């Protein structure tokens, strides 16, 4: 018994691709059989008959006489049954495509499959990149959970602008990409800490000013409690309070002191004397 041929061996004999061999098998033009493992195998004689049939088909096409000169064959009666030829399954009809046409169609089909696979691969890569960037953004948001809502919004906005394939390319290792994201969040954290330091300093300065103003008013009361008539006391205290309010708006510190000609309060940056 002849050794069975594999799909690749048949393709080399026919000088076509393995896809064409499978197509011939599916169309019934080349009888194949399956091994217990599910592989296709072919008899060399069957392959030779395909080659001969293709050659005969080309020769018949080239030498076929015209319709006017060819004798007409009387079609058999409907009830008559024509005997089958020995290799009837391998007979070539005139409209059966040649091996070369099948090879071209197989190549086109393979090209379409490759193009579809490339599109699918690009879509999968784009989806994977999107998931990578979203994971990095989440990592950055988690680093800023302790910030106030307003500053968290700044972090989110910055991450949307900076965490892109251009600024954080996929060629970086995961820890390198996370370090870039962390540096962005740390920069905004520093801005927040600086703003908080300035706010605390303003609050401390305000408390000091409030304390000094309260002390100045108390000192004015003590300094005008003796040696002043009631109308002079009220007038002096009202003037001192008005002066303190003006100095408070300009953040000047009030310093009380005695002058050589009477008791009075003098504010830094200007003086006032009450009798």
JSON list of N, CA and C in Angstrom, two decimals, residues 37 51 73 75 130 134 143 154 174 186 207-208 223:
[
{"chain": "A", "resi": 37, "resn": "UNK", "atom": "N", "xyz": [-5.70, 10.51, 14.97]},
{"chain": "A", "resi": 37, "resn": "UNK", "atom": "CA", "xyz": [-5.43, 11.80, 15.62]},
{"chain": "A", "resi": 37, "resn": "UNK", "atom": "C", "xyz": [-6.16, 12.96, 14.98]},
{"chain": "A", "resi": 51, "resn": "UNK", "atom": "N", "xyz": [-3.82, 15.94, -10.50]},
{"chain": "A", "resi": 51, "resn": "UNK", "atom": "CA", "xyz": [-2.87, 16.59, -11.42]},
{"chain": "A", "resi": 51, "resn": "UNK", "atom": "C", "xyz": [-3.24, 16.28, -12.86]},
{"chain": "A", "resi": 73, "resn": "UNK", "atom": "N", "xyz": [-24.35, 15.80, -29.62]},
{"chain": "A", "resi": 73, "resn": "UNK", "atom": "CA", "xyz": [-24.60, 14.50, -28.97]},
{"chain": "A", "resi": 73, "resn": "UNK", "atom": "C", "xyz": [-26.07, 14.45, -28.57]},
{"chain": "A", "resi": 75, "resn": "UNK", "atom": "N", "xyz": [-28.88, 13.73, -26.31]},
{"chain": "A", "resi": 75, "resn": "UNK", "atom": "CA", "xyz": [-28.97, 13.50, -24.85]},
{"chain": "A", "resi": 75, "resn": "UNK", "atom": "C", "xyz": [-29.68, 12.20, -24.57]},
{"chain": "A", "resi": 130, "resn": "UNK", "atom": "N", "xyz": [-5.75, 51.30, 27.47]},
{"chain": "A", "resi": 130, "resn": "UNK", "atom": "CA", "xyz": [-6.75, 52.10, 28.20]},
{"chain": "A", "resi": 130, "resn": "UNK", "atom": "C", "xyz": [-6.86, 51.62, 29.64]},
{"chain": "A", "resi": 134, "resn": "UNK", "atom": "N", "xyz": [-5.99, 53.79, 33.03]},
{"chain": "A", "resi": 134, "resn": "UNK", "atom": "CA", "xyz": [-7.02, 53.97, 34.05]},
{"chain": "A", "resi": 134, "resn": "UNK", "atom": "C", "xyz": [-6.54, 53.45, 35.41]},
{"chain": "A", "resi": 143, "resn": "UNK", "atom": "N", "xyz": [-3.70, 58.03, 46.17]},
{"chain": "A", "resi": 143, "resn": "UNK", "atom": "CA", "xyz": [-2.66, 58.74, 46.93]},
{"chain": "A", "resi": 143, "resn": "UNK", "atom": "C", "xyz": [-3.18, 60.07, 47.48]},
{"chain": "A", "resi": 154, "resn": "UNK", "atom": "N", "xyz": [-8.37, 68.87, 41.82]},
{"chain": "A", "resi": 154, "resn": "UNK", "atom": "CA", "xyz": [-7.18, 69.32, 41.09]},
{"chain": "A", "resi": 154, "resn": "UNK", "atom": "C", "xyz": [-6.30, 68.12, 40.71]},
{"chain": "A", "resi": 174, "resn": "UNK", "atom": "N", "xyz": [6.07, 48.89, 35.36]},
{"chain": "A", "resi": 174, "resn": "UNK", "atom": "CA", "xyz": [4.96, 49.39, 36.18]},
{"chain": "A", "resi": 174, "resn": "UNK", "atom": "C", "xyz": [5.42, 50.31, 37.31]},
{"chain": "A", "resi": 186, "resn": "UNK", "atom": "N", "xyz": [2.44, 64.38, 44.27]},
{"chain": "A", "resi": 186, "resn": "UNK", "atom": "CA", "xyz": [3.24, 65.04, 45.29]},
{"chain": "A", "resi": 186, "resn": "UNK", "atom": "C", "xyz": [3.37, 66.54, 45.01]},
{"chain": "A", "resi": 207, "resn": "UNK", "atom": "N", "xyz": [-4.80, 86.55, 65.11]},
{"chain": "A", "resi": 207, "resn": "UNK", "atom": "CA", "xyz": [-5.01, 86.36, 66.55]},
{"chain": "A", "resi": 207, "resn": "UNK", "atom": "C", "xyz": [-4.14, 87.31, 67.35]},
{"chain": "A", "resi": 208, "resn": "UNK", "atom": "N", "xyz": [-2.92, 87.50, 66.88]},
{"chain": "A", "resi": 208, "resn": "UNK", "atom": "CA", "xyz": [-2.03, 88.43, 67.59]},
{"chain": "A", "resi": 208, "resn": "UNK", "atom": "C", "xyz": [-2.58, 89.85, 67.52]},
{"chain": "A", "resi": 223, "resn": "UNK", "atom": "N", "xyz": [-6.01, 103.92, 81.59]},
{"chain": "A", "resi": 223, "resn": "UNK", "atom": "CA", "xyz": [-5.28, 105.19, 81.56]},
{"chain": "A", "resi": 223, "resn": "UNK", "atom": "C", "xyz": [-6.22, 106.39, 81.69]}
]
